[in-house]
PDB file of C-alpha atoms and ligand atoms in Angstrom:
ATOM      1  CA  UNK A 275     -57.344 -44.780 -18.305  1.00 43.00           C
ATOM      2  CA  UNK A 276     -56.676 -48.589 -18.801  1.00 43.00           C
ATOM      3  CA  UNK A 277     -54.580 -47.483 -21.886  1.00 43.00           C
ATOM      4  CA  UNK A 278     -52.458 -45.555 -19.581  1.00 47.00           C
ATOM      5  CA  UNK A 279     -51.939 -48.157 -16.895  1.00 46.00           C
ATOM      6  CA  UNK A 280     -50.756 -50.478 -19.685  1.00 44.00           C
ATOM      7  CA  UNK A 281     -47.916 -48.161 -21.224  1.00 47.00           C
ATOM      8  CA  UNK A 282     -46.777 -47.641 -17.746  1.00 50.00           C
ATOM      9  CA  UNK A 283     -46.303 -51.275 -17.039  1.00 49.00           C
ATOM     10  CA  UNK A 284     -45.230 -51.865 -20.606  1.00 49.00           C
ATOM     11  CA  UNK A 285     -45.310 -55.754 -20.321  1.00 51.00           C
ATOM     12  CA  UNK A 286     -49.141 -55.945 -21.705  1.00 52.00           C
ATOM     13  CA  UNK A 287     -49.377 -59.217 -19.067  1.00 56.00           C
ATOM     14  CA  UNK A 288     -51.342 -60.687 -16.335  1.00 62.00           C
ATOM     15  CA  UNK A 289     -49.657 -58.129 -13.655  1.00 68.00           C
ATOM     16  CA  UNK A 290     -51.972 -55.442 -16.183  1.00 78.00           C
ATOM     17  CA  UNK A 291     -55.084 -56.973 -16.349  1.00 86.00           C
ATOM     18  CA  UNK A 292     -54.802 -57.189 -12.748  1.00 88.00           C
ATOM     19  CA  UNK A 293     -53.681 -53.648 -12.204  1.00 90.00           C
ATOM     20  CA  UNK A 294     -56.801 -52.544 -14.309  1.00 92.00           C
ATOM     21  CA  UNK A 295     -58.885 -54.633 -12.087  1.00 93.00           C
ATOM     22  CA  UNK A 296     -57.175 -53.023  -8.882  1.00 96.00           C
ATOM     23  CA  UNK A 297     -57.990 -49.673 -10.244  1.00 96.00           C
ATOM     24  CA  UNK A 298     -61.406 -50.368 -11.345  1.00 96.00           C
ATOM     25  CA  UNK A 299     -62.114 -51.393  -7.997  1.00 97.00           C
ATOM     26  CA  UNK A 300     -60.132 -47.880  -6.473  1.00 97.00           C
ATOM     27  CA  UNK A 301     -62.643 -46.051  -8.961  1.00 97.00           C
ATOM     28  CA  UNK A 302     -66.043 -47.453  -7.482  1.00 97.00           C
ATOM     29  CA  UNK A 303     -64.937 -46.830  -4.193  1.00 97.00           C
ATOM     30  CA  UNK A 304     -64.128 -42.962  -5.242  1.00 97.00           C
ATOM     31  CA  UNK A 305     -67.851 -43.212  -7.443  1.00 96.00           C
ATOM     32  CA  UNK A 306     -69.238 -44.942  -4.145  1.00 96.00           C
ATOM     33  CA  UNK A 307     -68.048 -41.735  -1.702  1.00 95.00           C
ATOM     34  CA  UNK A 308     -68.743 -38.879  -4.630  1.00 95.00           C
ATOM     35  CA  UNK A 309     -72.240 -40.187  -4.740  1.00 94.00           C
ATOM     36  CA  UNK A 310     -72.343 -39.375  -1.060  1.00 93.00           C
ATOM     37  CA  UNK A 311     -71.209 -35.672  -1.712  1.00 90.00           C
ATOM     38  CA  UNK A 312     -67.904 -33.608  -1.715  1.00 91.00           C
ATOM     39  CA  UNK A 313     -64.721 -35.639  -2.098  1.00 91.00           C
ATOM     40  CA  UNK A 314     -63.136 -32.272  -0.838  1.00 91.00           C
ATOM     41  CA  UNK A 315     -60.907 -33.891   1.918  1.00 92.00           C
ATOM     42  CA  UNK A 316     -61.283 -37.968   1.372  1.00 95.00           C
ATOM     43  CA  UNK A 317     -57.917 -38.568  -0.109  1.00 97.00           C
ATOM     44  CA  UNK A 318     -56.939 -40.306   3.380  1.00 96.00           C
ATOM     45  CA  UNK A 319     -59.744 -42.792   3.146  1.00 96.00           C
ATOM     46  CA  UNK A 320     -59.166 -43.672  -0.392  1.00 97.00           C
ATOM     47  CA  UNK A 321     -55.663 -43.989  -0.222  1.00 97.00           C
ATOM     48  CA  UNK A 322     -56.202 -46.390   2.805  1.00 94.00           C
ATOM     49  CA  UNK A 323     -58.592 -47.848   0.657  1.00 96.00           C
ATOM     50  CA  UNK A 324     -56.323 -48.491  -2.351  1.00 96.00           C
ATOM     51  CA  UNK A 325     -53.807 -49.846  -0.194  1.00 92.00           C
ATOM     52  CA  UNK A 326     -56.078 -52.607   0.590  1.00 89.00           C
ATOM     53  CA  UNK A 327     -56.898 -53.420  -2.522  1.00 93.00           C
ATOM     54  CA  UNK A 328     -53.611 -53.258  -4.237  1.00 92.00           C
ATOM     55  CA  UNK A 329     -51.706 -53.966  -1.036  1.00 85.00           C
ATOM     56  CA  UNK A 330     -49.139 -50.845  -1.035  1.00 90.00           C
ATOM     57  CA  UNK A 331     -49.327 -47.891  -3.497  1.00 95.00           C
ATOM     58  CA  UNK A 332     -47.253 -47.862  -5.870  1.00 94.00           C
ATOM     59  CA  UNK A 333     -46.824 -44.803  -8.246  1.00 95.00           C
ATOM     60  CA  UNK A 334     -49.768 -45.550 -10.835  1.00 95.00           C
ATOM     61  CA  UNK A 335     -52.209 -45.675  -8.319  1.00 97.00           C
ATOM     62  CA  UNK A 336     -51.254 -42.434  -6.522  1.00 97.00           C
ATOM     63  CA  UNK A 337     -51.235 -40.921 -10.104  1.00 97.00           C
ATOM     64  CA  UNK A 338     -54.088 -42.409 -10.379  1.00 97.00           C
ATOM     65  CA  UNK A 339     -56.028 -41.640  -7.494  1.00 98.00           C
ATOM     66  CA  UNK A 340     -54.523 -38.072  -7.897  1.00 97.00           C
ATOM     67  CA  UNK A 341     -56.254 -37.662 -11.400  1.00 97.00           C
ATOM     68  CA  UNK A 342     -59.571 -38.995  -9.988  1.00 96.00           C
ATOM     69  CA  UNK A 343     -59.841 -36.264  -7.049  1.00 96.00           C
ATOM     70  CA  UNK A 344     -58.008 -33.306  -9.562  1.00 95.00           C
ATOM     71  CA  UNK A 345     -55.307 -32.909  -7.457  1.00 96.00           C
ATOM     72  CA  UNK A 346     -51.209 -32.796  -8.442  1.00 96.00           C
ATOM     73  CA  UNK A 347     -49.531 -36.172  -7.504  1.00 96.00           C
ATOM     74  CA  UNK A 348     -47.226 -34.284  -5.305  1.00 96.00           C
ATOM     75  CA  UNK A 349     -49.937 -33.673  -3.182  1.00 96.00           C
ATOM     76  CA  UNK A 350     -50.776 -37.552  -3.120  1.00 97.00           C
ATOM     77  CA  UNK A 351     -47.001 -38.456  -2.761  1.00 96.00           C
ATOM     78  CA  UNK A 352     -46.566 -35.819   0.119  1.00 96.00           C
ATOM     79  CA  UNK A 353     -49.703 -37.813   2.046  1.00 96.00           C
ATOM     80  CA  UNK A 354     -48.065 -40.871   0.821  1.00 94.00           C
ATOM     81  CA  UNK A 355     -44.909 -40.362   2.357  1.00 91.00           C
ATOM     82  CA  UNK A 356     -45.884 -38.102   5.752  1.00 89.00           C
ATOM     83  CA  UNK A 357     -47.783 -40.902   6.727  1.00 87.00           C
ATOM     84  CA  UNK A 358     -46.135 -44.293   7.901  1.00 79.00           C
ATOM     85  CA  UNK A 359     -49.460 -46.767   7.738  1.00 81.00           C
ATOM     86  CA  UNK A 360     -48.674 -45.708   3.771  1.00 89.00           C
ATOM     87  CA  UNK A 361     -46.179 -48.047   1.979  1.00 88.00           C
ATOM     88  CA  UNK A 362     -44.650 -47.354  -1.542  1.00 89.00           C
ATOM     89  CA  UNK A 363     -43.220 -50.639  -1.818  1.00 85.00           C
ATOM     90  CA  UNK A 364     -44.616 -54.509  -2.001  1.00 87.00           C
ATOM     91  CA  UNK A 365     -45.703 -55.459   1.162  1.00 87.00           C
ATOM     92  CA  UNK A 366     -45.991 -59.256   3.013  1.00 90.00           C
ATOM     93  CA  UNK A 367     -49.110 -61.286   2.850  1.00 90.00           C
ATOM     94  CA  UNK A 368     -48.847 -60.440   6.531  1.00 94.00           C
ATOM     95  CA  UNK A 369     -47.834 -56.469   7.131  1.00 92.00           C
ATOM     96  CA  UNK A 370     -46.496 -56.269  10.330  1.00 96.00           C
ATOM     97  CA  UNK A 371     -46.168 -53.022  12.187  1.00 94.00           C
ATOM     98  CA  UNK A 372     -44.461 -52.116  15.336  1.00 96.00           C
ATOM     99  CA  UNK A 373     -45.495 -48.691  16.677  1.00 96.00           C
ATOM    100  CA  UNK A 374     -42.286 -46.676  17.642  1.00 96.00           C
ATOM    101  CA  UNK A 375     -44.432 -43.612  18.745  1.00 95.00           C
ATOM    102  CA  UNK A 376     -43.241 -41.780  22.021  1.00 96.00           C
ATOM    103  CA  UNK A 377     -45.732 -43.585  24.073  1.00 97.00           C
ATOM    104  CA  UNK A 378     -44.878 -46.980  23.006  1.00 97.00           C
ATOM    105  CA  UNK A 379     -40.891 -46.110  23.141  1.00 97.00           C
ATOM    106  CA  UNK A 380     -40.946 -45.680  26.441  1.00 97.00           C
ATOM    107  CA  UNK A 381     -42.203 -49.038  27.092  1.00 98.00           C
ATOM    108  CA  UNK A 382     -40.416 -51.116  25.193  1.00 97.00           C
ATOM    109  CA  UNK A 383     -41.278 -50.917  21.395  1.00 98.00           C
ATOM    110  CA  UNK A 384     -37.792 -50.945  20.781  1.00 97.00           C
ATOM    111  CA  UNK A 385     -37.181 -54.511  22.167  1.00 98.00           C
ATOM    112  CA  UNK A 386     -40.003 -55.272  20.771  1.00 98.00           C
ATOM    113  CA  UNK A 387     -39.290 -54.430  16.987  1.00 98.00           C
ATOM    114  CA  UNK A 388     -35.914 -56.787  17.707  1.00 98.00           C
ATOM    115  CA  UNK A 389     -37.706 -59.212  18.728  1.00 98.00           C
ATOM    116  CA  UNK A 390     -39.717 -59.038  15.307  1.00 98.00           C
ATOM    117  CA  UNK A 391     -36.748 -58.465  13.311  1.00 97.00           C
ATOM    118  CA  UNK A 392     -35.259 -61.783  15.467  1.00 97.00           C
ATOM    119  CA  UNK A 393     -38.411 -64.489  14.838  1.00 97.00           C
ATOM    120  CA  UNK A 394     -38.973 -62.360  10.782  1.00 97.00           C
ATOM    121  CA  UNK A 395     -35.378 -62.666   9.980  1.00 96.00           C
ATOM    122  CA  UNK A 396     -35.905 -59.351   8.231  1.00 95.00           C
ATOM    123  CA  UNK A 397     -34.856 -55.370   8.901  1.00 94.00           C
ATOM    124  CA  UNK A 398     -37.609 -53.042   9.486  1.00 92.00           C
ATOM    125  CA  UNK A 399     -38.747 -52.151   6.041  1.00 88.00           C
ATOM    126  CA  UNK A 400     -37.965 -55.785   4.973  1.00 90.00           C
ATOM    127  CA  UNK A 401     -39.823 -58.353   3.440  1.00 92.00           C
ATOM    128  CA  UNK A 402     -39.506 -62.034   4.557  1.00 94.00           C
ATOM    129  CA  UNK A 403     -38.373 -64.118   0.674  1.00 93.00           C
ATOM    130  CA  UNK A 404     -41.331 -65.742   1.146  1.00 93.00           C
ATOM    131  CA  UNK A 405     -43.288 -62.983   0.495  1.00 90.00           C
ATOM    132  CA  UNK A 406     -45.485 -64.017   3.655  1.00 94.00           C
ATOM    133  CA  UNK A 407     -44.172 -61.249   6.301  1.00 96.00           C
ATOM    134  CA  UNK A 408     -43.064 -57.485   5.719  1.00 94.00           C
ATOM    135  CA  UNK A 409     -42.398 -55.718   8.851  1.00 95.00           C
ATOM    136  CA  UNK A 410     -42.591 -51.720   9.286  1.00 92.00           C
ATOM    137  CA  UNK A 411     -42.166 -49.274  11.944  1.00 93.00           C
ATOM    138  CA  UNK A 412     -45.085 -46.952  12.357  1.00 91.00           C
ATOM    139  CA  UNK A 413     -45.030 -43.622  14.324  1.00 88.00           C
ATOM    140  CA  UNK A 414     -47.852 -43.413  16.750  1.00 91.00           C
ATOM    141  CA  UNK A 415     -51.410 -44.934  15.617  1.00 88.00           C
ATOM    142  CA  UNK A 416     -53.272 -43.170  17.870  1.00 91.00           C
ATOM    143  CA  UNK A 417     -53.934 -46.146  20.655  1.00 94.00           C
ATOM    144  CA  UNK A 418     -50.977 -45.090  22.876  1.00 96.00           C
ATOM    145  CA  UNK A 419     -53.070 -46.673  26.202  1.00 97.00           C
ATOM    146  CA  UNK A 420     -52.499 -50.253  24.541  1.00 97.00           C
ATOM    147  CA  UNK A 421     -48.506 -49.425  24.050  1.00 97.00           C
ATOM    148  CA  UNK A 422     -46.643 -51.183  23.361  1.00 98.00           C
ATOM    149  CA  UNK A 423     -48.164 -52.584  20.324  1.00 97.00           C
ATOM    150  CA  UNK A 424     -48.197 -54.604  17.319  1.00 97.00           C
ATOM    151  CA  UNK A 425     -50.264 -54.407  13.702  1.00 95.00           C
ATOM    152  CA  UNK A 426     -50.854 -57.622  11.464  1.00 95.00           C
ATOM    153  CA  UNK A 427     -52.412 -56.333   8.757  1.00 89.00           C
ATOM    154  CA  UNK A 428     -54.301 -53.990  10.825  1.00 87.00           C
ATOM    155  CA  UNK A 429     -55.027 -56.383  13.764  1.00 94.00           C
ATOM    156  CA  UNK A 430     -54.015 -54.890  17.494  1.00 96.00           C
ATOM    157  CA  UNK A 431     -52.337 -56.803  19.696  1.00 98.00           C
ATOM    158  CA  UNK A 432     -52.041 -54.337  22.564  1.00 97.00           C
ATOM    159  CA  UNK A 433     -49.414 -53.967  25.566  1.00 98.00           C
ATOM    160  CA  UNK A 434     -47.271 -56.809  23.899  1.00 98.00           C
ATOM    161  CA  UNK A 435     -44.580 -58.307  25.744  1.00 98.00           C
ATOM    162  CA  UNK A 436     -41.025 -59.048  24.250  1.00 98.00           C
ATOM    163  CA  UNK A 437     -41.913 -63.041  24.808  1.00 97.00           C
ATOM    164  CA  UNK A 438     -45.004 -62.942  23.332  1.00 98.00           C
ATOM    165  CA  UNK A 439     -44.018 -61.849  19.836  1.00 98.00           C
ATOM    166  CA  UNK A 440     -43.052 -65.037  18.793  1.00 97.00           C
ATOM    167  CA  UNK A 441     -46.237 -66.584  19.993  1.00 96.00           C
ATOM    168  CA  UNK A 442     -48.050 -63.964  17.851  1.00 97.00           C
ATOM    169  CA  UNK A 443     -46.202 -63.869  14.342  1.00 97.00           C
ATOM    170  CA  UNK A 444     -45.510 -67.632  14.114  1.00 95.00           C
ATOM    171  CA  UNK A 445     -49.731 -67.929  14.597  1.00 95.00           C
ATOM    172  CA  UNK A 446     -49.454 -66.350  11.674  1.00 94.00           C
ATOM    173  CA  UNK A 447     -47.450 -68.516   9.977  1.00 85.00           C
ATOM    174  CA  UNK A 448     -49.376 -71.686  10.513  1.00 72.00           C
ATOM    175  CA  UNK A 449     -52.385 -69.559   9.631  1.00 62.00           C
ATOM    176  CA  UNK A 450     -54.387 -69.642  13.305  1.00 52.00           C
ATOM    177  CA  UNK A 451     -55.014 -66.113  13.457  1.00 54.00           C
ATOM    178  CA  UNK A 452     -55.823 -64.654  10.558  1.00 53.00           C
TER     179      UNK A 452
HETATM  180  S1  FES B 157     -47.191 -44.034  20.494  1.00 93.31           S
HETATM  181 FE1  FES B 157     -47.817 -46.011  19.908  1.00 93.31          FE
HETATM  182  S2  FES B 157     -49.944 -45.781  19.731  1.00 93.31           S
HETATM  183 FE2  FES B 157     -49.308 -43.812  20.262  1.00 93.31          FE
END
């Protein structure tokens, strides 16, 4: 398995040793919920998982993760992609995502992702040069009485106001509210 991850990166560097390391840790989270029975219908949970240890998901871990639960990586890149928490691509030290869901449209998510954009410097999608800050725009997380609302790196900041974004995201850059 660490044989594979190597002649996919094909460098034989630090960024493999660490990938190994990433995956070894995916693998006793999987052997930590088999133990507990079926993994019939945790593929969610350890993709959310992977992302947190790699910090997006690129496509060795979904192959990966997709040979560990016997399942075709189009199913894992289908989940992947039909989910917007899921990102396929490098991510900030700080994700931040603005929920664009119906329920936080109508109150102002839009302004609110400009206003991210604005203070980031970045387009939704974008990630700040500094690696520190990559901003995304979710569809609805499923806490649509706090809209609108902001994630930084999974943190809720509920019924947000356009003037308070700044506030919020440059916290994060002198490292107050992490
Ligand atoms: S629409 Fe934003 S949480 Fe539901």
């Amino acid at each position: 398995m660490v044989a594979e991850v190597k002649d996919l990166c094909g460098q034989n560097g630090q960024c493999c040793s660490e990938m190994q390391n990433q995956l070894q840790q995916i693998d006793a989270f999987i052997d930590e919920l088999a133990k507990q029975g079926s993994l019939d219908g945790k593929l969610i949970a350890i993709l959310h998982k992977a992302q947190e240890i790699v910090g997006y998901l690129p496509d060795e871990v979904q192959a990966h993760v997709a040979r560990r639960l016997s399942l075709s990586p189009a199913k894992v890149f289908g989940v992947v992609t039909f989910y917007s928490y899921f990102s396929r691509v490098p991510r900030g030290k700080y994700a931040v995502d603005v929920c664009m869901g119906t329920a936080c449209f109508v109150v102002g998510a839009d302004a609110v992702l400009e206003e991210c954009k604005k203070v980031l410097g970045i387009e939704s999608g974008g990630v700040t040069d500094d690696h520190m800050f990559s901003l995304n725009a979710l569809r609805c997380v499923g806490a649509c009485g706090l809209a609108p609302l902001v994630l930084v790196n999974g943190k809720l900041y509920g019924r947000i106001k356009v003037d308070e974004v700044k506030g919020v995201l440059e916290s994060y850059k002198e490292g107050g509210a992490q």
